Coordinates of C-alpha atoms in Angstrom, one line a residue:
X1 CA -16.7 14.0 21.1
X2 CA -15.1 10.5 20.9
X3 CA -11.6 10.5 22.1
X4 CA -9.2 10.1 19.7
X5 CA -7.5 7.2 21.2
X6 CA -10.7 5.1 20.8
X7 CA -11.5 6.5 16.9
X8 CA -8.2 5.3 15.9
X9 CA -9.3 1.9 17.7
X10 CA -12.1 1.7 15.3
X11 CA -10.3 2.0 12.3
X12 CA -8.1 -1.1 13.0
X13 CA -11.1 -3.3 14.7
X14 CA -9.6 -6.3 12.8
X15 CA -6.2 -6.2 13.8
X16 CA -4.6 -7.9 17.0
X17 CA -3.8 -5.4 20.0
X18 CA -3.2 -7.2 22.8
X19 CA -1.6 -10.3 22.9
X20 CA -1.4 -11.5 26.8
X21 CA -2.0 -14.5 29.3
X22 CA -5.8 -14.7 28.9
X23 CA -5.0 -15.3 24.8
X24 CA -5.1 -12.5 21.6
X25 CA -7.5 -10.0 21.7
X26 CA -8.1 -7.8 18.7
X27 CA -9.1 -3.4 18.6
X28 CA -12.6 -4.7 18.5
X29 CA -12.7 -6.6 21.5
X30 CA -11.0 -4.1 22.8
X31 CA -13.2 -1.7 22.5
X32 CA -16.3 -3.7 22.9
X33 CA -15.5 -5.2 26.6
X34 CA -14.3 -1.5 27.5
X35 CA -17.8 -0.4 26.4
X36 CA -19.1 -3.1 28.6
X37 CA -16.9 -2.1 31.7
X38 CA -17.9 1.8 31.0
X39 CA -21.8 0.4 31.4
X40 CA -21.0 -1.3 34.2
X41 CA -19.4 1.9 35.8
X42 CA -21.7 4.1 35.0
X43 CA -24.4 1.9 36.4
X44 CA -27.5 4.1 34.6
X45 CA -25.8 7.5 35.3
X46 CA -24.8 9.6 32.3
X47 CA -20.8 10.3 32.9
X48 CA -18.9 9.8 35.9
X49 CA -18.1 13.3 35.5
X50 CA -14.0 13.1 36.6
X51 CA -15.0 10.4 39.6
X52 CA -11.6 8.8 40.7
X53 CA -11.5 4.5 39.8
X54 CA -8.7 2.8 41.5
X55 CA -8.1 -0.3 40.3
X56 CA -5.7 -3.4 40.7
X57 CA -5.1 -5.5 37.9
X58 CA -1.8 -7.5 36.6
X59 CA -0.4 -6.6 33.0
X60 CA -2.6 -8.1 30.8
X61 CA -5.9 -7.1 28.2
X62 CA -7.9 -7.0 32.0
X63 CA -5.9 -4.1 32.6
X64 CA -6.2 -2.5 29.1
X65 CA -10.0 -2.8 29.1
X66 CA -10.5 -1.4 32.4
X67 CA -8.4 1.8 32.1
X68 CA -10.1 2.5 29.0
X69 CA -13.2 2.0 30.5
X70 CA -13.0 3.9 32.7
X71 CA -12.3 6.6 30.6
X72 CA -15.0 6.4 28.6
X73 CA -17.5 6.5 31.3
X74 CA -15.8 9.8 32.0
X75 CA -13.7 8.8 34.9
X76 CA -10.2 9.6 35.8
X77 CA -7.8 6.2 36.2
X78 CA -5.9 5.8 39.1
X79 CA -3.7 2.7 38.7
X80 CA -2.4 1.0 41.8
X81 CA 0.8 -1.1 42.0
X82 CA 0.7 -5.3 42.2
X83 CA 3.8 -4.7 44.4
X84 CA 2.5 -2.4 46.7
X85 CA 1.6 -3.0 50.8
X86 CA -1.7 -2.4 52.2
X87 CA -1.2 0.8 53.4
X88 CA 0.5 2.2 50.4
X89 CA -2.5 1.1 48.6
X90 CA -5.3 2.7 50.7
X91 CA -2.9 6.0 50.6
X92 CA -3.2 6.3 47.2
X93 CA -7.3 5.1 47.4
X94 CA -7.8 7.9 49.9
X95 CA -5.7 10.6 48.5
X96 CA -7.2 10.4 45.4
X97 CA -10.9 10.4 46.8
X98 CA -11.4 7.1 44.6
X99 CA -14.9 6.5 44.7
X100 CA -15.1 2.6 43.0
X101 CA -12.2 0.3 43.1
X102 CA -12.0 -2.3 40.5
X103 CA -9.8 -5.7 41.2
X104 CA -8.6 -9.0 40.2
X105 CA -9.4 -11.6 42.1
X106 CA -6.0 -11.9 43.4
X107 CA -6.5 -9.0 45.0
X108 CA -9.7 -9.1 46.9
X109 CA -7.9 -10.0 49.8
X110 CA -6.4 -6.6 49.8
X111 CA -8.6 -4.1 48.6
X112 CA -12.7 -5.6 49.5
X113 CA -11.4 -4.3 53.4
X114 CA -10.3 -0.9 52.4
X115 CA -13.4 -0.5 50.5
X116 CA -15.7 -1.8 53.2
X117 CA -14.0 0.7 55.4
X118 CA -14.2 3.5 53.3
X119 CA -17.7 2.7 52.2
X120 CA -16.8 2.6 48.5
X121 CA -18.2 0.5 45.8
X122 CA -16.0 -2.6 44.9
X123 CA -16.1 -4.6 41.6
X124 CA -14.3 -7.5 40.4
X125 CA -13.2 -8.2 37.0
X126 CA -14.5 -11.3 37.6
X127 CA -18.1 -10.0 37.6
X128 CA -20.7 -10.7 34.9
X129 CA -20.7 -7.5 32.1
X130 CA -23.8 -6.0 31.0
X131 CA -24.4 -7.8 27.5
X132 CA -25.3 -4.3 25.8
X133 CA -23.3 -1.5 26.1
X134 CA -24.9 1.6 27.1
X135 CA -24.9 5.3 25.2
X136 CA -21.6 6.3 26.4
X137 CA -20.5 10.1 27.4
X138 CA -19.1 12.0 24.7
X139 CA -15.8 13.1 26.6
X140 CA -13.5 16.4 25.7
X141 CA -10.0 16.0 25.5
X142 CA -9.2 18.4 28.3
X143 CA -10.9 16.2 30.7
X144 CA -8.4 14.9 33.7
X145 CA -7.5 11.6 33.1
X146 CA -5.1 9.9 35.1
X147 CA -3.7 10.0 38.4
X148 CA -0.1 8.4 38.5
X149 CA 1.5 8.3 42.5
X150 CA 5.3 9.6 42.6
X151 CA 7.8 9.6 45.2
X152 CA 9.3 12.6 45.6
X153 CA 12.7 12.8 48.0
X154 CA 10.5 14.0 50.9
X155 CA 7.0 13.0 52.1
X156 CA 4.3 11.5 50.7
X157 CA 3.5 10.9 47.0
X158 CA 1.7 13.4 45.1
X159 CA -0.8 12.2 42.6
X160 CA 0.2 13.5 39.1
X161 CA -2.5 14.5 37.1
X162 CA -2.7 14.6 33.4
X163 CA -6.0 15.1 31.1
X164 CA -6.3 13.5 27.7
X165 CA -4.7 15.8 25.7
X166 CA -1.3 15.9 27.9
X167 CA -1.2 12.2 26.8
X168 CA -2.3 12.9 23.4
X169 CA 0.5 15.0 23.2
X170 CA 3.0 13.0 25.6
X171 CA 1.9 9.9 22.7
X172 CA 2.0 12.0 19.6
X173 CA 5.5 13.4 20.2
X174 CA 7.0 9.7 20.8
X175 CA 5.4 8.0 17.8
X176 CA 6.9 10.4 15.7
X177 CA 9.9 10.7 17.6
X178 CA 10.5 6.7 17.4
X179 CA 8.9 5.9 14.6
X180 CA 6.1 3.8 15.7
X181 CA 3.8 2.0 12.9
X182 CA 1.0 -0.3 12.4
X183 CA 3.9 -2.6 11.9
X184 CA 5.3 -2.8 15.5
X185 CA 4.6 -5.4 17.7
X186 CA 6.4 -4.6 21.1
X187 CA 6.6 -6.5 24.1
X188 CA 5.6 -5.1 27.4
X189 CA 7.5 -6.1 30.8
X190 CA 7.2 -3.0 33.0
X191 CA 4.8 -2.3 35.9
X192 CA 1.6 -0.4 35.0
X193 CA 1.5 2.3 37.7
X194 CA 4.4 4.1 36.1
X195 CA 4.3 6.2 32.8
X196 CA 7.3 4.1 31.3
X197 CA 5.0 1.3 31.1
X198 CA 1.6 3.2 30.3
X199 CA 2.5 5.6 27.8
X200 CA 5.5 4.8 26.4
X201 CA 4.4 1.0 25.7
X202 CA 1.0 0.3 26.1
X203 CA -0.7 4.0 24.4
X204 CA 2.2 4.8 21.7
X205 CA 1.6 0.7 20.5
X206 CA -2.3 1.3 20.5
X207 CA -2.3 4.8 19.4
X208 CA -0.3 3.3 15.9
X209 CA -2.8 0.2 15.9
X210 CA 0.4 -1.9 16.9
X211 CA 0.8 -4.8 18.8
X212 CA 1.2 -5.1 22.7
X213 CA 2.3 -8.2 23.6
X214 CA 2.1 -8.3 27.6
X215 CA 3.7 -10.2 30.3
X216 CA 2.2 -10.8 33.6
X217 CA 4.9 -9.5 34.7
X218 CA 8.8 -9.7 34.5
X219 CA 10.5 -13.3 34.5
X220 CA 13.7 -13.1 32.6
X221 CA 13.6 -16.7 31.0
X222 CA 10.3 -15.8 30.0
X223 CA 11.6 -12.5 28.0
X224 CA 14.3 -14.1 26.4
X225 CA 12.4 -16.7 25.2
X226 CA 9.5 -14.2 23.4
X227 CA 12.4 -12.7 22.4
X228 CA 14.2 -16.0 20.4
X229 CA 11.1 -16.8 19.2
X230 CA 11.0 -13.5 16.7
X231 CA 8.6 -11.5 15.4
X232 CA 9.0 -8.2 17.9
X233 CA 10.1 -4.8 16.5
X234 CA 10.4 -3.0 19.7
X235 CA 11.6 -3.5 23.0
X236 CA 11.6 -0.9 26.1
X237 CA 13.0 -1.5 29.6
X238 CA 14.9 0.1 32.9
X239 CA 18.6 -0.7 33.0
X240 CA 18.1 -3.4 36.1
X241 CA 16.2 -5.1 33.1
X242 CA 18.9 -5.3 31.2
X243 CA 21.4 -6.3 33.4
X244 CA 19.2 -9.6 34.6
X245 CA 19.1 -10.0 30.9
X246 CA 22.8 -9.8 30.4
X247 CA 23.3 -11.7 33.0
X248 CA 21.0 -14.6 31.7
X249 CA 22.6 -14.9 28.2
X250 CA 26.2 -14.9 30.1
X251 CA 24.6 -18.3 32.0
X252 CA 23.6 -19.7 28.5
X253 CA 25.4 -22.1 26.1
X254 CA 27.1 -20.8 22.8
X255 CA 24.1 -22.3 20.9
X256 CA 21.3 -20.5 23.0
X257 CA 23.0 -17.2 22.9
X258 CA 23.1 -16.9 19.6
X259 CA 19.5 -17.4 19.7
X260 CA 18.5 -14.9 21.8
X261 CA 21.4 -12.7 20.1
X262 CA 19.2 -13.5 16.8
X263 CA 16.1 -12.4 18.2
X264 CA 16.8 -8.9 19.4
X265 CA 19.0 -8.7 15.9
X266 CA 15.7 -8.7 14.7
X267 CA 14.0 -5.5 16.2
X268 CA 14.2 -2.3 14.8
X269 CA 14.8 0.0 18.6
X270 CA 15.4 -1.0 21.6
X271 CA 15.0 1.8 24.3
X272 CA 16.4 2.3 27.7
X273 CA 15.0 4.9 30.3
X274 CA 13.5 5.3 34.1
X275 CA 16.7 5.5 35.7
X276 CA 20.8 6.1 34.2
X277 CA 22.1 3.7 32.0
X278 CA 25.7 3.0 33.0
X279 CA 27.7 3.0 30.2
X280 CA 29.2 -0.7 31.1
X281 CA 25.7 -2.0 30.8
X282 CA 25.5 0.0 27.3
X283 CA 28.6 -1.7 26.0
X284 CA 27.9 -5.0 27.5
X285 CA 24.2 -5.0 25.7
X286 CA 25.9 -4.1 22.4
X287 CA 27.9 -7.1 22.0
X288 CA 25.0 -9.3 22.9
X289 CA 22.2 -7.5 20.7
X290 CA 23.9 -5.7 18.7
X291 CA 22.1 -2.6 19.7
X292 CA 23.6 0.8 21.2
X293 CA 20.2 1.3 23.4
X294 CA 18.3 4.4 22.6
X295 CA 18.6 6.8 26.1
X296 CA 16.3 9.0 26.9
X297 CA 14.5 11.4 29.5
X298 CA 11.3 11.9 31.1
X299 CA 9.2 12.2 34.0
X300 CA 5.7 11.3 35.4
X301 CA 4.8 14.9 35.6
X302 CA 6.7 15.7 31.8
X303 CA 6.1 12.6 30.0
X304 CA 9.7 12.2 27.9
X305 CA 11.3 15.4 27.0
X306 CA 14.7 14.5 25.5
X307 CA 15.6 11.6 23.6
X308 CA 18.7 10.0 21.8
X309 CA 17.4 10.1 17.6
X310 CA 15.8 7.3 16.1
X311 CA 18.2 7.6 13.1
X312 CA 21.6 9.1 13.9
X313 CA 24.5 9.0 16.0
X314 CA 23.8 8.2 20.0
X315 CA 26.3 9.1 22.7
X316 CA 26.8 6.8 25.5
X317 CA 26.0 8.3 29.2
X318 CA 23.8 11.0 27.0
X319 CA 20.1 12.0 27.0
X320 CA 20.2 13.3 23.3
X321 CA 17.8 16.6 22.3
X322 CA 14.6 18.3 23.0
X323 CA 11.5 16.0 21.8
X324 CA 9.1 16.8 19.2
X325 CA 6.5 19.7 20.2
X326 CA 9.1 19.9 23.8
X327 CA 11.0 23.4 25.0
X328 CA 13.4 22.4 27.5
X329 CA 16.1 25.2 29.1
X330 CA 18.7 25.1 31.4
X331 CA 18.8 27.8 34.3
X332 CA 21.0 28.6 37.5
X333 CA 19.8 29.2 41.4
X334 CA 18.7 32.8 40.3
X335 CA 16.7 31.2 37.2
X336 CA 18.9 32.9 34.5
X337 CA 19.7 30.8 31.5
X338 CA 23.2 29.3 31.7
X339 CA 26.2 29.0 28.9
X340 CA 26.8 25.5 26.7
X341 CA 28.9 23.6 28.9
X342 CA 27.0 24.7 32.3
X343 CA 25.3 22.5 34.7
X344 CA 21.5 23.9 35.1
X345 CA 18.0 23.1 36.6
X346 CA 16.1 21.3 33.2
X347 CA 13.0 23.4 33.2
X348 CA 10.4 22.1 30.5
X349 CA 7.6 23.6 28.5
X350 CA 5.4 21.5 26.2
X351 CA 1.5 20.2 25.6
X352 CA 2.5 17.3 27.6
X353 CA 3.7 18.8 30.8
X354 CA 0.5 17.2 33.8
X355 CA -2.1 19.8 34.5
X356 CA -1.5 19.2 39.0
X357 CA -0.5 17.6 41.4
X358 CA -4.2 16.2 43.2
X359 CA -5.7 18.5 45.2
X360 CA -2.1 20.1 46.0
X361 CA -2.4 23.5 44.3
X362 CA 0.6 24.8 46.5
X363 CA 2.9 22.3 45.5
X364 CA 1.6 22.2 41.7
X365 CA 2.2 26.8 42.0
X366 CA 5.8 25.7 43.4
X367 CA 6.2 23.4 40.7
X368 CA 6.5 26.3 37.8
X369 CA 8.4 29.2 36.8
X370 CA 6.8 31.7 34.2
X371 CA 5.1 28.4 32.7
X372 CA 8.1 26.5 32.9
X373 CA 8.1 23.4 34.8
X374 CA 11.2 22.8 37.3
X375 CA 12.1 19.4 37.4
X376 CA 14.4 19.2 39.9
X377 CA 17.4 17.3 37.8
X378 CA 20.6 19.0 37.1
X379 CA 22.2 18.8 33.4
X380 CA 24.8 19.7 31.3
X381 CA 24.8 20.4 27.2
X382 CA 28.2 18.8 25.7
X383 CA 27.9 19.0 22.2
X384 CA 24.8 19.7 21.4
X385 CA 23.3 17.0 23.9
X386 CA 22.4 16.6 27.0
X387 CA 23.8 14.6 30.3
X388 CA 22.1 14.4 32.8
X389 CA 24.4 14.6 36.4
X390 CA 21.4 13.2 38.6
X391 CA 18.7 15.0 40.9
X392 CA 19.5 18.5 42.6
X393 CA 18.7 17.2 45.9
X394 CA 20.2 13.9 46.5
X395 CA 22.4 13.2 43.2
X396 CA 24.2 17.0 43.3
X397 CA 26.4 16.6 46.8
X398 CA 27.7 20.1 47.9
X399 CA 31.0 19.1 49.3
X400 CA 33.9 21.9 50.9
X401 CA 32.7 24.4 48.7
X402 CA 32.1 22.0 45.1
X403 CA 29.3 20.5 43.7
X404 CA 29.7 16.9 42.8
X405 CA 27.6 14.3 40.7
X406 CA 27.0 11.4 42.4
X407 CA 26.2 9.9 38.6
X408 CA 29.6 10.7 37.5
X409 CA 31.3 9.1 40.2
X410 CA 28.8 6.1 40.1
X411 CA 30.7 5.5 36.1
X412 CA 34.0 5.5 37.4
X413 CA 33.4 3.2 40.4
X414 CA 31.3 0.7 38.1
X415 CA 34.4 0.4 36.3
X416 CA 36.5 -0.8 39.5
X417 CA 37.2 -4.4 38.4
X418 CA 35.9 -5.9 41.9
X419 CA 32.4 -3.2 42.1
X420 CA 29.6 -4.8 40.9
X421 CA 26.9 -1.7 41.1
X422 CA 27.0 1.4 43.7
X423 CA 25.2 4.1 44.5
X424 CA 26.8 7.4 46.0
X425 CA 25.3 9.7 48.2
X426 CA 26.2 12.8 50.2
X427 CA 25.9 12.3 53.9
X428 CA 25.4 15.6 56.7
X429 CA 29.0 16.6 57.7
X430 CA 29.9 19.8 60.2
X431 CA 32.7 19.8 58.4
X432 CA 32.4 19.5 54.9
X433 CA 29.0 20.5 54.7
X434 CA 27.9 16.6 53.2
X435 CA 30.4 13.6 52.6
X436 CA 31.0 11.7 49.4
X437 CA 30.3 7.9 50.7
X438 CA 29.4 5.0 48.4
X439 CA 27.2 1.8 49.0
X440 CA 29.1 -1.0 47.1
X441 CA 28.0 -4.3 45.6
X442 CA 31.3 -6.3 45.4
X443 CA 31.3 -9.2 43.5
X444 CA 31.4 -12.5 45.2
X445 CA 34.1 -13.7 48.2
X446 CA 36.0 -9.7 47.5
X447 CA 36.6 -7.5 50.2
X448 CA 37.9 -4.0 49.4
X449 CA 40.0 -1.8 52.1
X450 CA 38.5 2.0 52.5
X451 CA 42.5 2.8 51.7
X452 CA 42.9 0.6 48.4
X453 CA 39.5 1.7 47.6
X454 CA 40.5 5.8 47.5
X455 CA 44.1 5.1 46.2
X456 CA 42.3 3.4 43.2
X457 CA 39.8 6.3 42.7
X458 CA 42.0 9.2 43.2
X459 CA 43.4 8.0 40.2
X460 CA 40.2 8.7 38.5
X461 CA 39.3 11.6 40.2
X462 CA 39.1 15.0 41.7
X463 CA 40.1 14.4 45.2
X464 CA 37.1 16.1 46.8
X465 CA 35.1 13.9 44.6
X466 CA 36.9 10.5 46.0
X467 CA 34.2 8.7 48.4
X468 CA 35.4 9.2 52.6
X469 CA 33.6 6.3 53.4
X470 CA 32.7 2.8 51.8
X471 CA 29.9 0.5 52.7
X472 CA 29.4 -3.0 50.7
X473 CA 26.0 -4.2 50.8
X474 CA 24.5 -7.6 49.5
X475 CA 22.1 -5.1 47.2
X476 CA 21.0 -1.6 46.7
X477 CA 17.8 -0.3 48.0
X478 CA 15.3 0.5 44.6
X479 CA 11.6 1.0 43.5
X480 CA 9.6 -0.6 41.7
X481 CA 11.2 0.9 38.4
X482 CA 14.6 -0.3 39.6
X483 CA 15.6 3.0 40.5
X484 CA 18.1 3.6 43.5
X485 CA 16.2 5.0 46.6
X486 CA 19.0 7.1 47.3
X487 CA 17.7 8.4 50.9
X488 CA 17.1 4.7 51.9
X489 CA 20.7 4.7 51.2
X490 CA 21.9 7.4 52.6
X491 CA 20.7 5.8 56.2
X492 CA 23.1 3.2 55.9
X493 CA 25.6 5.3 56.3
X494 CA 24.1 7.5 59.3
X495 CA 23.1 3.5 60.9
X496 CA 27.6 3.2 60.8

């Protein structure tokens, strides 16, 4: 059978899909150059039969056309990251037993080594396609299909694996969730290595028969300016997003903010997700936009599980409510189910939860709990919703005898007039078991005394929650996604 991602293609070959830096592309050519690049794969074998392609290409249709070729030659997609070293690349390559690897020309560079060394077969998208298309493998929805690389808080990534149907469901579950129509037009500015930016964006908009409009990648005059010019419905980002955008319509004139003001007037949802939205950013983006940013939750290995509502009241510093066709529970040390107002482990259960971690079946056991999978974040339900107080190993600090969020005290020092950003972490004490310290970002020409610092905070407070030590920094350690790389910053402190 044809999977259902490509029969929807067909019935909206007319329509524009893709609109990127190599021009506007419609479902058709879409699907015809993807037929071309499964040929080309498949190089007179029948199906690829779940072989791993690796591939290396910036945002754009190149990129669309090749992960779907690659599925329909009946391979599994393993996409790399443009930001990524040499030897993060060829970890993923190798881990994932990738036996072709496809690149842009940018990156030949790069990648025509590793593949010489490894003896695998290299392809550019540069390279002539096969005029006809071939009879293409008829490919069940149960199939693996995608191998996404995430950093857990120790070791080496694991390759999440997901098959067709996880993302069917992982899709179907946000289009009805958010609305998503034939309609949309949404512009995409996230890396394509991360689920954010592949399923979110790129597979809800083409799923609906919507448009993806695509940047290269991020360049904040560059957003703001597709953004004046009108015309989008939908917009999704990571709070450090966000903030360069505040910060870029606080550095314009009266006229041009009321331009770019106009423009995101103009959308129907804007979303926010990837990493905690502080609640200062929330407000700040508000005023400019005039939209309160739909939050909401999800993982590479879950897909999203909880999400503010499309219609409806949204509460700042909140997650919102299980997602269509989504179980999610909330359970204690011992695994039992905890009272409304509890912090628990979220443990989800849905179609869209990944089928293993590659080739790690011990990890992927360890993973679950009587079908539910563990994700390793802590939460609380207040009213009906859920906040999430960060990750149970570096966000929960155990500290004389409490357990502290490091997100909660992150809001009340973003609130310090002179703190720019932080990020707290718990540091090894003999004493205390770990120590609340916080990396600061202080805006420009401040210095802040450890003692004015605390007196401020304790204020604010629980006193075992008040930071023992400050460090100011020029700017936080993150990822790719923006997120804080919390044990990168927890070595500052054991550098002092």
């Amino acid at each position: 059978m044809n999977l259902p991602l490509i029969d929807r293609a067909k019935q909206n070959e007319d329509k524009i899909a893709i609109v990127a830096s190599e021009g506007a592309f419609t479902y058709h050519d879409l699907l015809q150059i993807s037929a071309q690049i499964a040929t080309k794969l498949l190089d007179n074998v029948e199906d690829l039969q779940e072989q791993r392609v690796a591939f290396l290409i910036p945002s754009g249709f190149h990129y669309v056309a090749t992960q779907w070729g690659i599925w329909r030659a009946g391979g599994i997609a393993v996409p790399l990251c443009v930001s990524h070293p040499k030897p993060e690349l060829d970890y993923a390559i190798a881990d994932s037993g990738a036996s072709i690897i496809i690149a842009h020309p940018d990156f030949e560079t790069v990648l025509r080594p590793i593949a010489q060394e490894r003896n695998l077969r290299f392809i550019l998208t540069s390279e002539t396609l096969p005029e006809a298309a071939s009879l293409l493998p008829e490919i069940d929805i149960n199939r693996r299909a995608l191998i996404l690389y995430t950093s857990g808080t120790t070791g080496k990534p694991k390759g999440v694996v997901t098959t067709h149907q996880n993302i069917q469901a992982q899709v179907t579950s946000l289009i009805s969730a958010w609305g998503w129509t034939l309609s949309d037009r949404i512009l995409h500015v996230l890396p394509l290595h991360h689920i954010h930016g592949i399923i979110n964006v790129l597979t809800c908009a083409l799923w609906a028969g919507a448009q993806c409009h695509m940047l290269a990648k991020f360049d904040v005059q560059k957003v703001w300016d597709r953004i004046s010019d009108g015309g989008l419905t939908l917009f999704m980002a990571v709070p450090t997003i966000y903030v360069k955008l505040i910060a870029a319509w606080e550095n314009a004139d009266s006229d041009r903010q009321k331009i770019m003001s106009d423009g995101c007037t103009k959308m129907r949802l804007m979303v926010s997700g990837s990493a905690a939205l502080p609640v200062q950013v929330l407000e700040k983006w508000k005023n400019i936009s005039g939209h309160f940013l739909l939050e909401r939750y999800g993982m590479t290995e879950i897909g999203m599980a909880l999400s503010n509502p499309l219609q409806g009241e949204r509460f700042a510093g909140y997650v919102g409510k299980p997602l269509p066709q989504v179980e999610v529970r909330l359970v204690d040390e011992s695994g039992n189910l905890v009272a409304p107002g509890i912090p628990g482990e979220i443990q989800i259960k849905s179609p869209g939860v990944f089928l293993e971690y590659w080739q790690k079946p011990e990890a992927t056991a360890k993973a679950f709990r009587d079908g539910w999978f563990c994700t390793g974040d802590f939460a609380v339900v207040e009213n009906d919703n859920y906040r999430i107080l960060g990750r149970m190993s570096v966000d929960i600090i155990k500290t004389g005898g409490y357990k502290v969020s490091a997100l909660e005290i992150e809001e009340v020092l973003r609130t310090h007039p002179e703190i720019q950003d932080c990020a707290v972490v718990g540091v090894a004490d003999a004493e205390w078991g770990e120590r609340v310290c916080a990396a600061l970002v202080l805006k420009s020409g401040i210095n802040l005394s450890l003692e004015t610092f605390r007196s401020w905070t304790k204020e604010r407070l629980a006193v075992y929650k008040v930071p023992t030590q400050i460090l100011a920094v020029e700017e936080l350690p993150r990822n790719a996604m923006g997120k804080v790389t919390k044990p990168s910053v927890a070595q500052l402190f054991e550098k002092v």
